[in-house]
Tab-separated table of C-alpha atoms in Angstrom:
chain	number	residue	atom	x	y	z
A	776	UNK	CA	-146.913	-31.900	104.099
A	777	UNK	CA	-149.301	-33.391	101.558
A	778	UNK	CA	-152.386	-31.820	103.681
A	779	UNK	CA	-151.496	-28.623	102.260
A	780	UNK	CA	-148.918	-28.756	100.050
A	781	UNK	CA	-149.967	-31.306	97.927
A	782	UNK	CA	-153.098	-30.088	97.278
A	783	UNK	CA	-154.669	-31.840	99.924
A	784	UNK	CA	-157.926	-31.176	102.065
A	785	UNK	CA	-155.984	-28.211	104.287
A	786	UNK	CA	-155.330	-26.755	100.924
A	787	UNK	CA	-158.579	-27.126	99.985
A	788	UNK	CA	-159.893	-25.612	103.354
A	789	UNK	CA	-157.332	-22.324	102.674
A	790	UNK	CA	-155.013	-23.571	105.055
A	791	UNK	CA	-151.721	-21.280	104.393
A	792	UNK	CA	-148.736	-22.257	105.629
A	793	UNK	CA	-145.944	-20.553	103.551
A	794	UNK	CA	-142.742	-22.606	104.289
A	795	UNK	CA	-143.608	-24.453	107.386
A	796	UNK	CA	-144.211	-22.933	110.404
A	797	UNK	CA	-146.835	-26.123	110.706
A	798	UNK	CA	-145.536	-28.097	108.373
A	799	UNK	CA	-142.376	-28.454	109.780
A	800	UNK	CA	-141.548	-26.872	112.749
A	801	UNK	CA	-144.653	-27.259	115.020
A	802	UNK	CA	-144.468	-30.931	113.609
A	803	UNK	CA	-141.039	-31.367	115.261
A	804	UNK	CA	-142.018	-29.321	118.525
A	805	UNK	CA	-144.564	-31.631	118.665
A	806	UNK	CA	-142.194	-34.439	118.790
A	807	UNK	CA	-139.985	-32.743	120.497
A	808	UNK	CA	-142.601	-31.903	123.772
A	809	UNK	CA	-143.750	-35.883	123.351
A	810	UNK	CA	-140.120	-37.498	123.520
A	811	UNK	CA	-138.727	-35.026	126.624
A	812	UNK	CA	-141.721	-36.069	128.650
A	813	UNK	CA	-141.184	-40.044	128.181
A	814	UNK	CA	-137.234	-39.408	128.452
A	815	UNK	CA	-137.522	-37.366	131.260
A	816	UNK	CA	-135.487	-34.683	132.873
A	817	UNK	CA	-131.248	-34.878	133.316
A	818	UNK	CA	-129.677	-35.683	136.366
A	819	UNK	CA	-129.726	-32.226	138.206
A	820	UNK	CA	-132.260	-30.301	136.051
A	821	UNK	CA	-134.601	-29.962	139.138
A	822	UNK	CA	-133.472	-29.723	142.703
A	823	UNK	CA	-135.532	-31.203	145.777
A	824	UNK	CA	-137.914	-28.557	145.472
A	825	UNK	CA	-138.674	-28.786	141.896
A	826	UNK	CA	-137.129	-25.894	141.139
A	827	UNK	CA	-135.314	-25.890	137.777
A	828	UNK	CA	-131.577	-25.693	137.807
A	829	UNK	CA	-129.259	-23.905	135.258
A	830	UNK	CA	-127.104	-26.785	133.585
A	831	UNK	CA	-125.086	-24.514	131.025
A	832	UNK	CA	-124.073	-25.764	127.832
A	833	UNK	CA	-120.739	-26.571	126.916
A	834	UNK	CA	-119.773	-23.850	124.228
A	835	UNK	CA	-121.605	-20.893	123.696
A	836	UNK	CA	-119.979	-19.547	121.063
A	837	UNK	CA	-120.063	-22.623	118.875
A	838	UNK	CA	-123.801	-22.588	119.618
A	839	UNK	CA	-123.950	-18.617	118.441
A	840	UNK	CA	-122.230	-19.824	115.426
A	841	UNK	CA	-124.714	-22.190	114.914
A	842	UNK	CA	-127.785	-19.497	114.646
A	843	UNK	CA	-125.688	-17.208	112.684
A	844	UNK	CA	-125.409	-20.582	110.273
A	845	UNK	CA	-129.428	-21.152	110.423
A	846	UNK	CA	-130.171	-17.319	110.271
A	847	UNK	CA	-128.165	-17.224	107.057
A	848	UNK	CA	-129.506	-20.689	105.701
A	849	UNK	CA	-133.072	-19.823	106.577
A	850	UNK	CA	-132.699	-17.592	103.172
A	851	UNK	CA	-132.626	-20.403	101.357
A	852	UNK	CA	-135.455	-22.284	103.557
A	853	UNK	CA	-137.938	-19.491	102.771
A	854	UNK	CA	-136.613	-17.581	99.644
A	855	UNK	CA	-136.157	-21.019	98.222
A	856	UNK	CA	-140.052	-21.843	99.063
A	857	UNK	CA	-140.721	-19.230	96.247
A	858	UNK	CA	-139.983	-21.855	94.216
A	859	UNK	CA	-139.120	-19.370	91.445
A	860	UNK	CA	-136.700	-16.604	90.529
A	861	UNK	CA	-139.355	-14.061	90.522
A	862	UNK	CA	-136.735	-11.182	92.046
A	863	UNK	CA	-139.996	-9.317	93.622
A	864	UNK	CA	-141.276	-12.113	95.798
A	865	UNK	CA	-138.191	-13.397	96.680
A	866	UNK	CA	-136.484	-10.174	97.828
A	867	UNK	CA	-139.624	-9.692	100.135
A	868	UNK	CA	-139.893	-12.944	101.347
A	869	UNK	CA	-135.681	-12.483	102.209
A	870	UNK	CA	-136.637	-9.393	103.378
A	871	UNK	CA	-139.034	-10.484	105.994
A	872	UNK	CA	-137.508	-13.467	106.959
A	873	UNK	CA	-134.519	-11.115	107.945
A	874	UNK	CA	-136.389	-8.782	109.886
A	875	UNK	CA	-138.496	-11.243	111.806
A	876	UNK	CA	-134.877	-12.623	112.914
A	877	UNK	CA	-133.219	-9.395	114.185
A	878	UNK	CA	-136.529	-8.417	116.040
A	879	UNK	CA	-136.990	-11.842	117.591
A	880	UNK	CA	-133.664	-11.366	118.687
A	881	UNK	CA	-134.019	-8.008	119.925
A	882	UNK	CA	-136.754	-8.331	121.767
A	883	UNK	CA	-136.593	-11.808	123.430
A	884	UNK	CA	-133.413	-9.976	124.647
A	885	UNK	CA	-135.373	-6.723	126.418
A	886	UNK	CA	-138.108	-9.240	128.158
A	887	UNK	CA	-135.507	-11.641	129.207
A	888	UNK	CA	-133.410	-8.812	131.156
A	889	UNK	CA	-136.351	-7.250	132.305
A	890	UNK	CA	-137.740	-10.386	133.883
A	891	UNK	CA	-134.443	-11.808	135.306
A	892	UNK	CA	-131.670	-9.062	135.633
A	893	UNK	CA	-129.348	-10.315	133.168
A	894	UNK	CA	-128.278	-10.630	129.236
A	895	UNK	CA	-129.135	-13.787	128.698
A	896	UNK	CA	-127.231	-15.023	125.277
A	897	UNK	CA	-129.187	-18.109	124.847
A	898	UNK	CA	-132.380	-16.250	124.872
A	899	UNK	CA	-131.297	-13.870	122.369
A	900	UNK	CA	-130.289	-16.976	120.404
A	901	UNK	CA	-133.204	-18.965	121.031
A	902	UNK	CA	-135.439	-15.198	120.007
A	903	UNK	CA	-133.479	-15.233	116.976
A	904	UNK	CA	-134.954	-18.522	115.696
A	905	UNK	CA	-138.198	-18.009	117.564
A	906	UNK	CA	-138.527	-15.012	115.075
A	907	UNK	CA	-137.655	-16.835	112.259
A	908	UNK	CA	-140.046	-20.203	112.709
A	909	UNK	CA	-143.121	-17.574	113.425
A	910	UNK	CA	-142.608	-15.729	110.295
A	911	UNK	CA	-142.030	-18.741	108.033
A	912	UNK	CA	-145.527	-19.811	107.544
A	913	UNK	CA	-146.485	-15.929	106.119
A	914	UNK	CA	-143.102	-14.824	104.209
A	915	UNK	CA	-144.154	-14.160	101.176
A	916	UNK	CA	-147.471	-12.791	102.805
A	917	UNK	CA	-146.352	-9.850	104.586
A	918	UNK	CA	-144.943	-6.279	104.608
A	919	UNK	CA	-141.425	-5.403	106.239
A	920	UNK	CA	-143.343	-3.855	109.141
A	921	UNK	CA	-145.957	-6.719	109.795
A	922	UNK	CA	-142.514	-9.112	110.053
A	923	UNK	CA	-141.175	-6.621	112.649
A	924	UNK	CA	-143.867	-7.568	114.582
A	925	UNK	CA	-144.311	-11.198	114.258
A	926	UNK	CA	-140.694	-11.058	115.066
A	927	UNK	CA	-140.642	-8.716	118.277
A	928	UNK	CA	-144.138	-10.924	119.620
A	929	UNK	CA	-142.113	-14.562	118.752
A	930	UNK	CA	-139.337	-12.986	120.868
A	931	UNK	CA	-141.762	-12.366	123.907
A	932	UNK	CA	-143.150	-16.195	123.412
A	933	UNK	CA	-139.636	-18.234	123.054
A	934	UNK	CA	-139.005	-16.387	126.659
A	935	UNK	CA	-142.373	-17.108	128.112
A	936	UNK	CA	-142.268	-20.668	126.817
A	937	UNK	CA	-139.040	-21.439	128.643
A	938	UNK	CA	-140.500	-20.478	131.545
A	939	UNK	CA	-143.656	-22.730	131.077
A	940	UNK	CA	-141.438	-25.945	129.888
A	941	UNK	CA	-139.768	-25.621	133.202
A	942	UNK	CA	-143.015	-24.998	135.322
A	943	UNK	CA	-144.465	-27.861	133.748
A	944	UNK	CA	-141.163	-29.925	135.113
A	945	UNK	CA	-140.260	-31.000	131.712
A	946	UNK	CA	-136.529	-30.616	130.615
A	947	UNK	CA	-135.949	-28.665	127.371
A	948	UNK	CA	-132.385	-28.525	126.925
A	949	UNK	CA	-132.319	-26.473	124.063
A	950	UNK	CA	-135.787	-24.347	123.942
A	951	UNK	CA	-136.803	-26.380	121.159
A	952	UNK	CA	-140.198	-26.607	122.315
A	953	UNK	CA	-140.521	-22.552	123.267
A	954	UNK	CA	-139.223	-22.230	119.738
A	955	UNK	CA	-140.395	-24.584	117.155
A	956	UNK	CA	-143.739	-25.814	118.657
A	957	UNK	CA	-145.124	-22.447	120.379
A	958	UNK	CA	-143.344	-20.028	117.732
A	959	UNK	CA	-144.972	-22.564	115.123
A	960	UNK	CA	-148.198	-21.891	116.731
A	961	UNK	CA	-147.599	-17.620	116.865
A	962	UNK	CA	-146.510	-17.965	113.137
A	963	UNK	CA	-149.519	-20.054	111.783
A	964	UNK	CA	-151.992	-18.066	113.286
A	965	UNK	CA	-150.187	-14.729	112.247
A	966	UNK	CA	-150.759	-15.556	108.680
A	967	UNK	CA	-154.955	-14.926	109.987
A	968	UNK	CA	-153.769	-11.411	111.620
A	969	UNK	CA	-151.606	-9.714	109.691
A	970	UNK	CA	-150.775	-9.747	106.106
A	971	UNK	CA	-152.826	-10.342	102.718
A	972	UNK	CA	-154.778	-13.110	103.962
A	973	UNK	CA	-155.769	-11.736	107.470
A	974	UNK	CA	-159.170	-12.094	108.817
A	975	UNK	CA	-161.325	-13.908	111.313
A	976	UNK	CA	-162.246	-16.491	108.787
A	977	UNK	CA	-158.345	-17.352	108.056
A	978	UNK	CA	-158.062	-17.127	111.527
A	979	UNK	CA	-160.318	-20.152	112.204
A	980	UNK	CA	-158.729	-22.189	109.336
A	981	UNK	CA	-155.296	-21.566	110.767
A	982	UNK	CA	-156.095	-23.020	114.240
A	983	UNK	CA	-157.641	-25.770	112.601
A	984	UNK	CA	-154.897	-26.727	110.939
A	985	UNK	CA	-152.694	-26.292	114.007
A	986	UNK	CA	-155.011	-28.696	115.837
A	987	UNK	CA	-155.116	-31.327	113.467
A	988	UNK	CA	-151.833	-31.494	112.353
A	989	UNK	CA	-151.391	-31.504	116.455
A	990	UNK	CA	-153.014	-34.120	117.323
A	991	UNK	CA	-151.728	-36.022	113.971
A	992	UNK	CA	-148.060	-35.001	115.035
A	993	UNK	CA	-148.271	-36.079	119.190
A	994	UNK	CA	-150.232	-39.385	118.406
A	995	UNK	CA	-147.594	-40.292	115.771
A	996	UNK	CA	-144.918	-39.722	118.014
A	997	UNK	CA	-146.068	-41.528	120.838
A	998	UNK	CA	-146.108	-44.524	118.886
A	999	UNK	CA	-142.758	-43.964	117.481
A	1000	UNK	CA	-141.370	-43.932	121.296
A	1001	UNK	CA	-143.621	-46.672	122.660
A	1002	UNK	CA	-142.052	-48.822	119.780
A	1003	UNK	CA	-138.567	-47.805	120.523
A	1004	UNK	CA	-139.359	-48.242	124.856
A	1005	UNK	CA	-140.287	-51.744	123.479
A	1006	UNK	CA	-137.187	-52.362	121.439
A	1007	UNK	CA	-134.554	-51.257	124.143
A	1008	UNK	CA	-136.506	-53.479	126.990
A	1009	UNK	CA	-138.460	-50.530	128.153
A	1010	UNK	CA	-135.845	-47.987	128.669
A	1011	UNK	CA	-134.612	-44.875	126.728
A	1012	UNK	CA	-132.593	-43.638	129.125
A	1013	UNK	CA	-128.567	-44.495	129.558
A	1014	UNK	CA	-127.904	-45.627	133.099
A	1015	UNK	CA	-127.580	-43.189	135.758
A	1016	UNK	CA	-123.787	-44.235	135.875
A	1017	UNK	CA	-123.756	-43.348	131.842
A	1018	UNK	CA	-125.327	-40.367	132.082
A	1019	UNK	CA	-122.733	-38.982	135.317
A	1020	UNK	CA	-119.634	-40.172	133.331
A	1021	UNK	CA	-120.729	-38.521	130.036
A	1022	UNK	CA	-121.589	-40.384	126.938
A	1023	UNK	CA	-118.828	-39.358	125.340
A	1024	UNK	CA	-116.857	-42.075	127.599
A	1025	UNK	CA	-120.043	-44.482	127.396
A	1026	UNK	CA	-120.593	-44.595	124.138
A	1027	UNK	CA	-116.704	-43.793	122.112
A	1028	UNK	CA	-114.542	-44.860	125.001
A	1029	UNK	CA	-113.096	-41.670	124.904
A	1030	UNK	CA	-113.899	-38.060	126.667
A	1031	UNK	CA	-114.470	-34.900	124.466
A	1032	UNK	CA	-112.887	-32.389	126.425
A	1033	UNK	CA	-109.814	-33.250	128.438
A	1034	UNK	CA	-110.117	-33.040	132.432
A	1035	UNK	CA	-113.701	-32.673	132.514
């Protein structure tokens, strides 16, 4: 965070990174793409063929609930980023941030059902957010139209990258990767396409930054999950027999959800 938003050599470069689409997300996606591959996939995720297998989760509504609670908090995420009351930048950067949502949404919605026959809620979710991490790191940058965009294109990505975290054989439960990583990515460079700032040169400085902070963010949390494969005796996996009974039984002696 420092690198740029301390005033640090990113900053110095022109790096522009709004309210994280780097900074934070792709930082976490990062981690997030590291830890799944030493973890490894859950029972059932891939049959003998390698071919992924649906493992649904638990309660979708709760989990709709849950974006409508990020949509709405993401306000304060980027309008708070403004670090000021100025009502002009504020409003657009609310603005934007809204419609970057709804089109992420939308669209991650249309590709999904055109590629596999179906309504998919989770991808609409999962668009949703991938819509909101990609215009994060430009807000305050762009027009209502260019979010539209950055939206509709994040929602086209968060669907493709499911499909590539499952060719790859990794096991994403919840699209984290498709969303905060590659969306991270989309948003990041965005900032050198559309906008105030766009242009080749940004362009360049953006992927720099990306790669950097990359390779910064996957090194780092290698070493954070060597050092914890150390701690637990070289395991960060429950037993097999853990994982089949539910943790909820493992680890609280007591089941979540009666006769499951």
């Amino acid at each position: 965070g420092s690198w740029k938003w301390g005033g640090g050599f990113l900053d110095q470069w022109g790096f522009y990174d709004f309210a994280g689409s780097t900074l934070v997300h792709s930082v976490g996606g990062w981690a997030a793409l590291i830890v799944i591959y030493f973890l490894g996939a859950r029972i059932g995720k891939f049959d003998e063929n390698g071919k992924p297998q649906i493992l649904s989760g638990h309660n979708i509504p709760l989990a709709s609930a849950g974006v409508l609670i990020l949509w709405l908090g993401w306000f304060g995420f980027n309008g708070g980023s403004v670090l000021s009351a100025d009502p002009t930048l504020t409003s657009l950067t609310l603005v934007t941030t809204c419609l970057a949502a709804a089109a992420g949404g939308i669209s991650a919605t249309i590709f999904s059902n055109t590629l596999y026959k179906n309504f998919d809620l989770t991808m609409f979710m999962n668009g949703i957010l991938g819509g909101l991490v990609g215009i994060t790191a430009g807000a305050d940058q762009m027009s209502p139209m260019d979010a539209v965009l950055i939206g509709l294109i994040a929602g086209v990505i968060v669907v493709l990258g499911v499909a590539l975290i499952d060719r790859l054989k990794l096991d994403d439960p919840v699209g984290a990767v498709a969303v905060h990583l590659i969306c991270g990515i989309w948003g990041t460079l965005a900032v050198g396409i559309f906008g105030e700032l766009a242009g080749l040169d940004q362009v360049l400085v953006q992927l720099a930054g990306i790669g950097i902070i990359g390779a910064f963010s996957a090194i780092s949390a290698t070493i954070i999950i060597l050092i914890v494969k150390a701690i637990t005796g070289g395991s960060i996996r429950v037993s097999k027999e853990e994982e089949l009974e539910g943790l909820d039984t493992a680890e609280h002696g007591m089941g979540a959800y009666a006769d499951f």
